[in-house]
CSV table of C-alpha atoms in Angstrom, one decimal:
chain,number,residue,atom,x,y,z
A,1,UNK,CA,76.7,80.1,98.8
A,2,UNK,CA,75.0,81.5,101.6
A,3,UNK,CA,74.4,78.3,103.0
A,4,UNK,CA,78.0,77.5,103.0
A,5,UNK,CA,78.6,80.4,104.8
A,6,UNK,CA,76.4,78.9,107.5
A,7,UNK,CA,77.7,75.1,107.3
A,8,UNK,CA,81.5,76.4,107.3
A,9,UNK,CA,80.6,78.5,110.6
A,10,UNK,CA,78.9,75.9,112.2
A,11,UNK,CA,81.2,72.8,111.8
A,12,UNK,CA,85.0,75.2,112.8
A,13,UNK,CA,83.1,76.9,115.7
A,14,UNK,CA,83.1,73.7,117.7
A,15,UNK,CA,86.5,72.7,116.4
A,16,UNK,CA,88.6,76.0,117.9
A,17,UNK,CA,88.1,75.5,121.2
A,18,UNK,CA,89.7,72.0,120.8
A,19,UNK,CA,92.0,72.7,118.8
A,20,UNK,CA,92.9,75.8,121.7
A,21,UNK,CA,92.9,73.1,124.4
A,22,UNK,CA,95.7,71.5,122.3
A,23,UNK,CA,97.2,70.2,118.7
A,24,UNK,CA,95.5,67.0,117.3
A,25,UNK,CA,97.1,64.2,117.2
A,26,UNK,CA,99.3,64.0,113.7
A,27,UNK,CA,99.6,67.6,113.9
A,28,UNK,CA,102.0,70.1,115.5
A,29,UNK,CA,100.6,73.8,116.1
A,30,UNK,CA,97.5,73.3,114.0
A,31,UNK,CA,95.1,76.4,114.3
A,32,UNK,CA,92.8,78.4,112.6
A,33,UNK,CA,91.2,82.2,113.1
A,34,UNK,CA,89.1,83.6,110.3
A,35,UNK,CA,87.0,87.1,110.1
A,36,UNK,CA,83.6,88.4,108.6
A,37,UNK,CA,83.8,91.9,106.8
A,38,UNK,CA,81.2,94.5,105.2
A,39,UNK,CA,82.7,96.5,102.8
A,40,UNK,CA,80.3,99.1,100.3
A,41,UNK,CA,81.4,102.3,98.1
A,42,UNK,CA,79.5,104.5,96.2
A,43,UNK,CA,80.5,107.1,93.8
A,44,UNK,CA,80.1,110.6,94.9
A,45,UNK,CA,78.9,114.0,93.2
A,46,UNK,CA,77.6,111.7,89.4
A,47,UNK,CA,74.2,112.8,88.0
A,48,UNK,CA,75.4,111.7,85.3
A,49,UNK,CA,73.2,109.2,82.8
A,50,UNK,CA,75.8,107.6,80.9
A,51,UNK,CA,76.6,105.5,84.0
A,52,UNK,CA,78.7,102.3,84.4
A,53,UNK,CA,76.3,99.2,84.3
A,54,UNK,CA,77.2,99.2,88.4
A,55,UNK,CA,75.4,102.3,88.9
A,56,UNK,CA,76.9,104.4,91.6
A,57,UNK,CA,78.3,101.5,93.6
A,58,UNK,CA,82.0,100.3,92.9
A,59,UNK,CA,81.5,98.3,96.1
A,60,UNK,CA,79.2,96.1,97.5
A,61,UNK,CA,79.8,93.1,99.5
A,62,UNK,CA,80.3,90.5,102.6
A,63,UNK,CA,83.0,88.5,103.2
A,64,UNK,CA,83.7,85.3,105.4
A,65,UNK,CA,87.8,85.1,105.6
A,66,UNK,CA,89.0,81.4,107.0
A,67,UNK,CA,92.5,81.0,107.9
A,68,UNK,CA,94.1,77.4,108.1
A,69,UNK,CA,97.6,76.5,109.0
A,70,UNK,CA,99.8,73.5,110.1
A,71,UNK,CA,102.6,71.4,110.3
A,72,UNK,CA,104.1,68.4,111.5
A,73,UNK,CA,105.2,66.4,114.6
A,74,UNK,CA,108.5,66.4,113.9
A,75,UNK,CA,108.4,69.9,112.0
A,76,UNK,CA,109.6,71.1,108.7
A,77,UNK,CA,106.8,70.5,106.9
A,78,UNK,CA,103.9,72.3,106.6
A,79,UNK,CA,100.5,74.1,104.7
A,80,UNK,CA,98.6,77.9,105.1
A,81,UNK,CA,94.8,78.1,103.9
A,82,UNK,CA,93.6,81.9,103.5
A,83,UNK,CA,90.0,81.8,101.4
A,84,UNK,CA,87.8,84.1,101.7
A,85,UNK,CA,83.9,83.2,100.7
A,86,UNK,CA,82.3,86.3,99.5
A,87,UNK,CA,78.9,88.3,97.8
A,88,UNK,CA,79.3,91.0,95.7
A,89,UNK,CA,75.8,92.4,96.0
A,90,UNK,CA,76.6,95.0,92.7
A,91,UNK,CA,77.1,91.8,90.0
A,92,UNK,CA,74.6,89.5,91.7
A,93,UNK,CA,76.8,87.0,92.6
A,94,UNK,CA,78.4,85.0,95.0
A,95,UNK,CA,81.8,82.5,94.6
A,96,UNK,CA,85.2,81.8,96.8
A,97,UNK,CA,88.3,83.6,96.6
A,98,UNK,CA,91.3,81.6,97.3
A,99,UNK,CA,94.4,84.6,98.0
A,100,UNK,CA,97.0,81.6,99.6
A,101,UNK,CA,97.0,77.9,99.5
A,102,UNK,CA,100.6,75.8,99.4
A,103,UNK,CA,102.3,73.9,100.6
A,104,UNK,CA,106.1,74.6,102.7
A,105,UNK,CA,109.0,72.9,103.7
A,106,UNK,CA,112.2,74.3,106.0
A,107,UNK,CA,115.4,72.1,107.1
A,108,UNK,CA,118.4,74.1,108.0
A,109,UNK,CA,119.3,76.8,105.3
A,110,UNK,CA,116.3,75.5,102.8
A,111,UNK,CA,113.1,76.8,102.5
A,112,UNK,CA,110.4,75.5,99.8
A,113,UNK,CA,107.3,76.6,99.1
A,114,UNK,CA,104.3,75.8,96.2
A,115,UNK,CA,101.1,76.2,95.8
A,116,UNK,CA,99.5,80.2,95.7
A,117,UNK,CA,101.0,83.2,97.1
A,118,UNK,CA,101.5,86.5,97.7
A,119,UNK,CA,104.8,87.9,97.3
A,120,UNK,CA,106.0,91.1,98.3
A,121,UNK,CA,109.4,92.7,97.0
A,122,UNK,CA,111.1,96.0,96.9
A,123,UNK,CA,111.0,99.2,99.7
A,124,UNK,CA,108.1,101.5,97.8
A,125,UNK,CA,105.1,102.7,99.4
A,126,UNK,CA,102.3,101.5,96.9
A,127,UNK,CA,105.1,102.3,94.2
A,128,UNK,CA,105.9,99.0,92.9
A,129,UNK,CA,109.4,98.9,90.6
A,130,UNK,CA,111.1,95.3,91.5
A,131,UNK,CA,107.9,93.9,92.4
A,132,UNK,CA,106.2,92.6,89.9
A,133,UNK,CA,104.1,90.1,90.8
A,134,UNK,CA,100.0,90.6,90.2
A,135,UNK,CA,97.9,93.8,91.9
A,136,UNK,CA,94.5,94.5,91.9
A,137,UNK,CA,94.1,97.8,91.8
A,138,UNK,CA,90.5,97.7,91.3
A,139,UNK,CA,90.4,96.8,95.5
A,140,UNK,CA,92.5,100.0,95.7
A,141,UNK,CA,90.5,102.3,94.3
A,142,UNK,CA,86.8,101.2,95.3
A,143,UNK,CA,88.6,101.4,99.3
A,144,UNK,CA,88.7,97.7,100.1
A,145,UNK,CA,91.0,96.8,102.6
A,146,UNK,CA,94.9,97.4,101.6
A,147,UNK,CA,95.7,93.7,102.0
A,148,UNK,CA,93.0,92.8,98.7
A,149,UNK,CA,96.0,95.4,96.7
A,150,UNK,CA,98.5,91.9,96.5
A,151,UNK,CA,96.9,89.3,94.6
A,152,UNK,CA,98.0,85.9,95.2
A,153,UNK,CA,99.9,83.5,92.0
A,154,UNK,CA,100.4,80.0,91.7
A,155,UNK,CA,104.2,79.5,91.6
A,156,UNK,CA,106.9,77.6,93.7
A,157,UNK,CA,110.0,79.5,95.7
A,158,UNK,CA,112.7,78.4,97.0
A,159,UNK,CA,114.6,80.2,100.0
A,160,UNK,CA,118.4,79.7,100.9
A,161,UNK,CA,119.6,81.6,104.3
A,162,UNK,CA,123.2,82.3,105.4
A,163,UNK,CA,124.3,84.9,107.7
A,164,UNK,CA,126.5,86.4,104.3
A,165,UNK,CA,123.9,86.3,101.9
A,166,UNK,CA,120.6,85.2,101.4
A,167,UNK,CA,118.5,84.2,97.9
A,168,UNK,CA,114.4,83.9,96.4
A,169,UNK,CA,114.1,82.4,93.6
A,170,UNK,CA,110.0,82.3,92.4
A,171,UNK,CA,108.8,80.5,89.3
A,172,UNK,CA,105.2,81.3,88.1
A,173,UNK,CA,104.1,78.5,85.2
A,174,UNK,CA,100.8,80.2,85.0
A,175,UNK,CA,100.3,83.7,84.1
A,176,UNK,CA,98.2,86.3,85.9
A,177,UNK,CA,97.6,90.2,85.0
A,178,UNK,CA,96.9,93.0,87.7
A,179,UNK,CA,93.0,93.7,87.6
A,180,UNK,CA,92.9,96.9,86.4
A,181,UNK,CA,89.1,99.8,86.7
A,182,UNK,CA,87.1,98.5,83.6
A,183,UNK,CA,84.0,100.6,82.5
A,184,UNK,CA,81.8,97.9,84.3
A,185,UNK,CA,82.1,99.7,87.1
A,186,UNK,CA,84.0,102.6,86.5
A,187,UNK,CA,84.5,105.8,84.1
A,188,UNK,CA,87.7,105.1,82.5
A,189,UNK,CA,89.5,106.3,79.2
A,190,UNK,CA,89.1,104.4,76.0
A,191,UNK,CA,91.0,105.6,72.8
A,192,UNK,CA,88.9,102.9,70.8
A,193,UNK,CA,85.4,103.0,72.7
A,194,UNK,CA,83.8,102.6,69.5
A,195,UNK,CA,85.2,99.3,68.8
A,196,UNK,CA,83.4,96.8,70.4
A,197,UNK,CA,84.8,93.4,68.4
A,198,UNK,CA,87.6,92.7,71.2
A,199,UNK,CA,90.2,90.1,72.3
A,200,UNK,CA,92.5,89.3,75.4
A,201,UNK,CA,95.7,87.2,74.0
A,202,UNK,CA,97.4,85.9,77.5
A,203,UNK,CA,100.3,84.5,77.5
A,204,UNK,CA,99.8,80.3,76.8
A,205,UNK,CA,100.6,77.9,79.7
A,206,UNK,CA,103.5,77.0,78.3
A,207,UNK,CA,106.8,76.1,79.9
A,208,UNK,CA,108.9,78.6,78.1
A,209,UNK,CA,106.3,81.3,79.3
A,210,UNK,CA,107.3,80.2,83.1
A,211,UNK,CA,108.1,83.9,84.7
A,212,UNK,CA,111.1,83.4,86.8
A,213,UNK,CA,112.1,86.1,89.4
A,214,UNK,CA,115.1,86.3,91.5
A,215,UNK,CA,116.4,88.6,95.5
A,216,UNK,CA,119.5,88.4,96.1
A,217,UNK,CA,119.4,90.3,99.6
A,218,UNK,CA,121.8,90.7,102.8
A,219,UNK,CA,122.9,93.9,105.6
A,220,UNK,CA,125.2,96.4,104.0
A,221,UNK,CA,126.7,98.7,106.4
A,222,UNK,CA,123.2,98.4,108.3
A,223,UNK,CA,121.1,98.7,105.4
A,224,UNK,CA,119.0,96.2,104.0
A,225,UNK,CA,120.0,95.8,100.3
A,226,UNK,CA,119.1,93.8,97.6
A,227,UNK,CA,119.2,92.8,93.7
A,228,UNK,CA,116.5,91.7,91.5
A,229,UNK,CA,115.8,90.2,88.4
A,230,UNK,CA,112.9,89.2,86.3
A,231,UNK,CA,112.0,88.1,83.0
A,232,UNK,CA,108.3,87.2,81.8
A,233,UNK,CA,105.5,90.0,80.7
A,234,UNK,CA,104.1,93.2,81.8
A,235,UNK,CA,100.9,93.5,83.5
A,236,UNK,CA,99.1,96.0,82.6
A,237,UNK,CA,97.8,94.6,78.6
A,238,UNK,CA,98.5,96.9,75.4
A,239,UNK,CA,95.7,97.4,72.9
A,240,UNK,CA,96.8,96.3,69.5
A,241,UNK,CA,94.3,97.4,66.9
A,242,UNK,CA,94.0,95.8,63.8
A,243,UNK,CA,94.6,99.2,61.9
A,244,UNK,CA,96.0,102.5,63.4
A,245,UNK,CA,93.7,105.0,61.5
A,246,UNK,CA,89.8,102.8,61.6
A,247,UNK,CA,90.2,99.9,63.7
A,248,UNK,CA,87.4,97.0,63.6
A,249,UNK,CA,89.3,94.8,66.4
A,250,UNK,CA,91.1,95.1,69.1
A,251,UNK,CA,93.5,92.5,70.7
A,252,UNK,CA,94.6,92.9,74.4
A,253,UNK,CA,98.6,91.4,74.6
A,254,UNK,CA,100.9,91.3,77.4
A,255,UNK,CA,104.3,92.3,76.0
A,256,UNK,CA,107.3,89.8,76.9
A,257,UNK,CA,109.2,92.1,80.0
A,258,UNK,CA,113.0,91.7,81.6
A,259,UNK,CA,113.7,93.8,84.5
A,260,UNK,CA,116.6,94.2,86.8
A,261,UNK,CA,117.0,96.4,89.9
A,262,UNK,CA,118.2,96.9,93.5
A,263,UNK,CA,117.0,98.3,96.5
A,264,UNK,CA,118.6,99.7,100.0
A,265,UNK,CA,116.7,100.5,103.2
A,266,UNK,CA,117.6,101.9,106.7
A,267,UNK,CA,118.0,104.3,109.6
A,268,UNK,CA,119.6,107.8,108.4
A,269,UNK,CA,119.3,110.8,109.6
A,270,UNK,CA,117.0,110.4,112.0
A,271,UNK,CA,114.2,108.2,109.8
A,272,UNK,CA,114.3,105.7,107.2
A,273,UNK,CA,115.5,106.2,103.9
A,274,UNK,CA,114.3,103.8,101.2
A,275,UNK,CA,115.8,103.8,98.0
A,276,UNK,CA,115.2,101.5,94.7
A,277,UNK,CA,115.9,101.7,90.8
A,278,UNK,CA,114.9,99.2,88.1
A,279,UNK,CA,115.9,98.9,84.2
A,280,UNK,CA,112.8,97.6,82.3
A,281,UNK,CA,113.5,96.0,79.0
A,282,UNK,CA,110.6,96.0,76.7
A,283,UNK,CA,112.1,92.8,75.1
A,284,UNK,CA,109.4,93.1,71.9
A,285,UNK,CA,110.0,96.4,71.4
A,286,UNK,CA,114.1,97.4,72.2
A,287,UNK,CA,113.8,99.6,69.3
A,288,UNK,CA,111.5,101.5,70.4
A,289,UNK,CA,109.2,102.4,67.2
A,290,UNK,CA,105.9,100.1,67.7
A,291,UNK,CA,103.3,102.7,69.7
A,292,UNK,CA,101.2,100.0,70.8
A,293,UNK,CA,103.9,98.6,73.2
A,294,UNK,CA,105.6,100.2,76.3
A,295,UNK,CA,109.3,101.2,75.5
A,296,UNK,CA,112.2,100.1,77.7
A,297,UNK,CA,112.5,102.7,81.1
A,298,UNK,CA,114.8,103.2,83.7
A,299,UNK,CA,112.1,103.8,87.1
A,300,UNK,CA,113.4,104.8,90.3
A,301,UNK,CA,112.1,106.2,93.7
A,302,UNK,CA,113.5,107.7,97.0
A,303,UNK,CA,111.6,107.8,100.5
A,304,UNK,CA,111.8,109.2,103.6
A,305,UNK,CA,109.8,108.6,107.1
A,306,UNK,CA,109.9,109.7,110.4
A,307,UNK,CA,108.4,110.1,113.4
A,308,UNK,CA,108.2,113.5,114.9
A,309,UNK,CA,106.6,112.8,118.1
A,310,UNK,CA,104.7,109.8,119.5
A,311,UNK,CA,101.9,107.9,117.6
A,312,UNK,CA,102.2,110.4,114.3
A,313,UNK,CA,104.4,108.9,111.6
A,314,UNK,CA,105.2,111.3,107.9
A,315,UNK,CA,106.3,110.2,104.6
A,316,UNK,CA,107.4,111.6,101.4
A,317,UNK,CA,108.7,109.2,98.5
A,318,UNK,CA,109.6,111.1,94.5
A,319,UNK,CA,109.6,108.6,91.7
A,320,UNK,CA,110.2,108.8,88.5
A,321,UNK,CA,109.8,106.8,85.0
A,322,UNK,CA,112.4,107.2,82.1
A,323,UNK,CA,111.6,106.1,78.6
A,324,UNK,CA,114.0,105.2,76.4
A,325,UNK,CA,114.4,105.7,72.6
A,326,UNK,CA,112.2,108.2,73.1
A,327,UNK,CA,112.6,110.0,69.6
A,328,UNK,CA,111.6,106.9,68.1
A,329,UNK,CA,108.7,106.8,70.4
A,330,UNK,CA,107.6,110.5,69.3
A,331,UNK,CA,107.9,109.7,65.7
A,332,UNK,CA,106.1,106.4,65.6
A,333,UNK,CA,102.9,107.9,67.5
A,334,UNK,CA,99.8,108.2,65.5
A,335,UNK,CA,98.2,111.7,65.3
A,336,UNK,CA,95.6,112.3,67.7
A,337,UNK,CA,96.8,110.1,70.3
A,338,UNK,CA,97.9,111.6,73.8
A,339,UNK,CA,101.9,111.5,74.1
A,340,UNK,CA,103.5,110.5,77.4
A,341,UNK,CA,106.4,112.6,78.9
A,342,UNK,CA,109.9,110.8,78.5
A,343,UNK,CA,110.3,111.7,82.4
A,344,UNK,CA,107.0,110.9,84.8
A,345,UNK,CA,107.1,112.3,87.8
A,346,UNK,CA,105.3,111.0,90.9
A,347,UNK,CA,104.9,112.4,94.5
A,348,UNK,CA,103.7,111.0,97.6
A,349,UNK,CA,102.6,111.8,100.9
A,350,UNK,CA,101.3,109.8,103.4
A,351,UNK,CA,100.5,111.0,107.0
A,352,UNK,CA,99.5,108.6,110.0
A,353,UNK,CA,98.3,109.9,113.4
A,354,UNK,CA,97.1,107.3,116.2
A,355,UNK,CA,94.7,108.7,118.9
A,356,UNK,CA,93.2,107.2,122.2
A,357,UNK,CA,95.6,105.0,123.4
A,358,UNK,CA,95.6,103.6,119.4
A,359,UNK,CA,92.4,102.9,119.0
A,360,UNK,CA,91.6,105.7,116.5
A,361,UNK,CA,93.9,105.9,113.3
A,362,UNK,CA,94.0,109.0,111.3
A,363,UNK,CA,95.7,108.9,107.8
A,364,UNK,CA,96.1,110.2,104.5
A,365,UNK,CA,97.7,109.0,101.1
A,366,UNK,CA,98.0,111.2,98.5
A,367,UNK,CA,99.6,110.8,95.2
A,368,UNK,CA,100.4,114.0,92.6
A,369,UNK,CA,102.4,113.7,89.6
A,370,UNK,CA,103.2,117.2,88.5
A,371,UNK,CA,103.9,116.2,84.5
A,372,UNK,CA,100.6,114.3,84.1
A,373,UNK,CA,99.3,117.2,86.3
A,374,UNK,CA,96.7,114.5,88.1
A,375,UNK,CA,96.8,113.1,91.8
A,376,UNK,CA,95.0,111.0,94.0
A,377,UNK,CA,94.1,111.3,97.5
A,378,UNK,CA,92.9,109.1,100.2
A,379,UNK,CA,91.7,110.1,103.7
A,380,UNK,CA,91.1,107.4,106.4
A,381,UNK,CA,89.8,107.2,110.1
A,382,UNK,CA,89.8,103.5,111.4
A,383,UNK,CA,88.2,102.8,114.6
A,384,UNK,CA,89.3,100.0,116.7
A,385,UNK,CA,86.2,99.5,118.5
A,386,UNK,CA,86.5,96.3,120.7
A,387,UNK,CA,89.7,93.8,119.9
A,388,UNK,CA,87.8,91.9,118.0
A,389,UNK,CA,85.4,94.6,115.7
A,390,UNK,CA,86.8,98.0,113.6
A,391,UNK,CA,85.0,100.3,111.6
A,392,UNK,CA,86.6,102.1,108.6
A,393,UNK,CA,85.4,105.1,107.0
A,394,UNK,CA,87.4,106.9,104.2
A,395,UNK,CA,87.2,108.7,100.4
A,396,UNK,CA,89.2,107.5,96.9
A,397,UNK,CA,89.4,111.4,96.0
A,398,UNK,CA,91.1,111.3,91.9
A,399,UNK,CA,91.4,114.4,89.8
A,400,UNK,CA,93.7,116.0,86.7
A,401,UNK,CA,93.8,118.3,84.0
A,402,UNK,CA,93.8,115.5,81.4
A,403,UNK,CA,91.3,112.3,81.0
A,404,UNK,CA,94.1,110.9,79.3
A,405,UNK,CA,96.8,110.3,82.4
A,406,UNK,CA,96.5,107.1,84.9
A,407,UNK,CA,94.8,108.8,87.9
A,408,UNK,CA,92.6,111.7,85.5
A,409,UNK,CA,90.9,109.5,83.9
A,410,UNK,CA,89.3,108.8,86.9
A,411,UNK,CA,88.1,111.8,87.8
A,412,UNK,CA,84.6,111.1,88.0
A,413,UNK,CA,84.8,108.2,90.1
A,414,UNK,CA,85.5,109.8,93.8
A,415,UNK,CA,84.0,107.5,96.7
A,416,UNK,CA,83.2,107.1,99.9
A,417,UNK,CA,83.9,103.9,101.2
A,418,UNK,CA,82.9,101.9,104.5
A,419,UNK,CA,84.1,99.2,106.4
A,420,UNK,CA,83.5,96.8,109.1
A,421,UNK,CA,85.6,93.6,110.3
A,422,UNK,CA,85.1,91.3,113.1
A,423,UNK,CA,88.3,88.7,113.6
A,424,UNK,CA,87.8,85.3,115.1
């Protein structure tokens, strides 16, 4: 892989100063930039024996990012190439990441894409209600670079523009689940850890598994609002175990998921209010008595950001999760198991100062949920160094009164992650 690296390098150097000079013939606007990134994290504060196979290192690894994009003479059509070739020093192993590859299409209202892509719905700030479409919250919390959080899908959307209304339609044919911390590299909670004899059941490649997804979107009184609607699985997988009270197997499933919401974003009161809501059905579980699969919710947010003097932007977002049937839910729950709140609560703060005519950024994330009494907190300083080359330094800091919530569970894996990028 390493020599790819190389050979890649060597035979587009030569090539972007003629493609700079002008297009090639056939093409219209043909370019290409790329980039070359360290990025390493290693757990902090663990003397721990009992650690993951990964050691102390969640991170460790280079990456060579090409970019390629095109279209033609007479316009309209067109193709985007973003693959990055990487090493992940911790597992040994090298391989090629493709995040976007499709083709596109655009004549007068009609826009067409297909091929792999990253979509990006709905107004939250790393809260995620209408979008549904894969994560990878493993980059998150070992500090990789915020854009590794969207994971890209194979799937084909169609855009139609007017200056009333405007719609995306998305269809994904082939499944693909958020990448969630596993105890390969991290310390995460395991109700079953003594089961070993384990399955993952995905959804088939079938055509009645196709996820569809739908925005219906346009300006209302000067804020941007839309609808949404989905129908295919959740994400995140549920353990099924073959018995409740001694388990030999477990079976990973992805329960069949409708959800509908909206969204409305704009200037008020001197900011930008954001605010969004989204009904999930639980379509295999409506009644709400099976404990192994999430019940139906109502989940909603509102956000708020300003800027109170130059270069230093603040903002708060509260969201919550409502189950449904929740009586049911309480009543079906083996003993022994830890109970979820019907309300979750979830507040955020996030805190952005630029310095030095912008070539320092200072920031903090933080996320605190005061029912699973557990938050999460991330510092940052970014160093823009020359146009071209920045240097990132920042800590995934997670803590909670309960190994049993989202973000406590991870309480013993706080990190201290680095960064460097150079952009060509």
């Amino acid at each position: 892989m390493g020599r790819v690296w190389i050979l890649a390098i060597l035979f587009l150097a030569p090539c972007r100063s003629v493609w700079a000079a002008g297009p090639v013939p056939g093409t219209s606007g043909l370019e290409w930039h790329g980039s070359v990134q360290a990025d390493y994290a290693s757990r902090l504060g663990t003397t721990r024996q009992d650690k993951p196979p990964s050691g102390d290192f969640l991170l460790g690894e280079e990456r060579l990012q090409l970019q390629l994009s095109g279209s033609a003479p007479q316009g309209g059509a067109g193709y985007f190439v973003k693959a990055d070739f990487f090493r992940d020093e911790v597992d040994s192993r090298s391989d090629v990441d493709v995040r976007e590859a499709y083709l596109s299409y655009a004549k007068g209202p009609l826009d067409l894409r297909a091929g792999r892509q990253i979509h990006t719905w709905g107004v939250g700030d790393l809260l995620f209600i209408n979008d549904l479409f894969p994560k990878n919250y493993v980059a998150l919390f070992s500090g990789r670079p915020m854009e590794y959080l969207k994971t890209g899908v194979g799937s084909l959307k169609t855009s139609l523009y007017s200056d009333q209304i405007s719609l995306d339609l998305v269809a994904i044919p082939f499944f693909e689940p958020d990448q969630l911390p596993t105890s390969r590299r991290f310390f995460v909670f395991d109700p079953f850890r003594q089961v070993t004899n384990r399955a993952e059941f995905r959804p088939r490649h079938d055509l009645g598994n196709t996820e569809l997804a739908a925005r219906l979107y346009r300006q209302v009184l000067g804020f941007d609002a839309a609808l949404y609607a989905y129908r295919g699985f959740f994400r995140t997988p549920s353990m099924e175990p073959d018995s409740m009270t001694a388990p030999t197997k477990l079976t990973m499933v992805y329960p069949k998921l409708s959800a509908y919401g909206a969204s409305l974003q704009g200037n008020a009161v001197g900011g930008v209010l954001s605010l969004e809501a989204g009904f999930y059905d639980s379509r295999q579980d409506q009644a709400g008595g099976n404990p192994v699969i999430p019940n139906s919710q109502t989940r909603f947010l509102a956000g708020y950001q300003r800027s109170p003097w130059t270069d230093f932007t603040a903002g708060l977002q509260y969201y919550g999760e409502y189950m449904h049937r929740y009586d049911r839910y309480e009543a079906s729950l083996p003993a022994g198991f830890p109970k979820q709140d019907r309300l979750r609560q979830l507040l955020t703060l996030r805190l952005t100062q630029l310095l030095k005519y912008q070539t320092w950024k200072l920031s903090l994330f933080s996320f605190w949920s005061p029912t699973d009494e557990d938050f999460y907190l991330i510092p940052e300083a970014a160093w823009r160094v020359t146009d071209e080359l920045t240097a990132t330094m920042g800590t995934n800091v997670f803590g909670g009164t309960r190994k049993t919530t989202f973000l406590g569970q991870l309480d013993k894996n706080d990190n201290l992650y680095v960064a460097m990028r150079y952009e060509f």
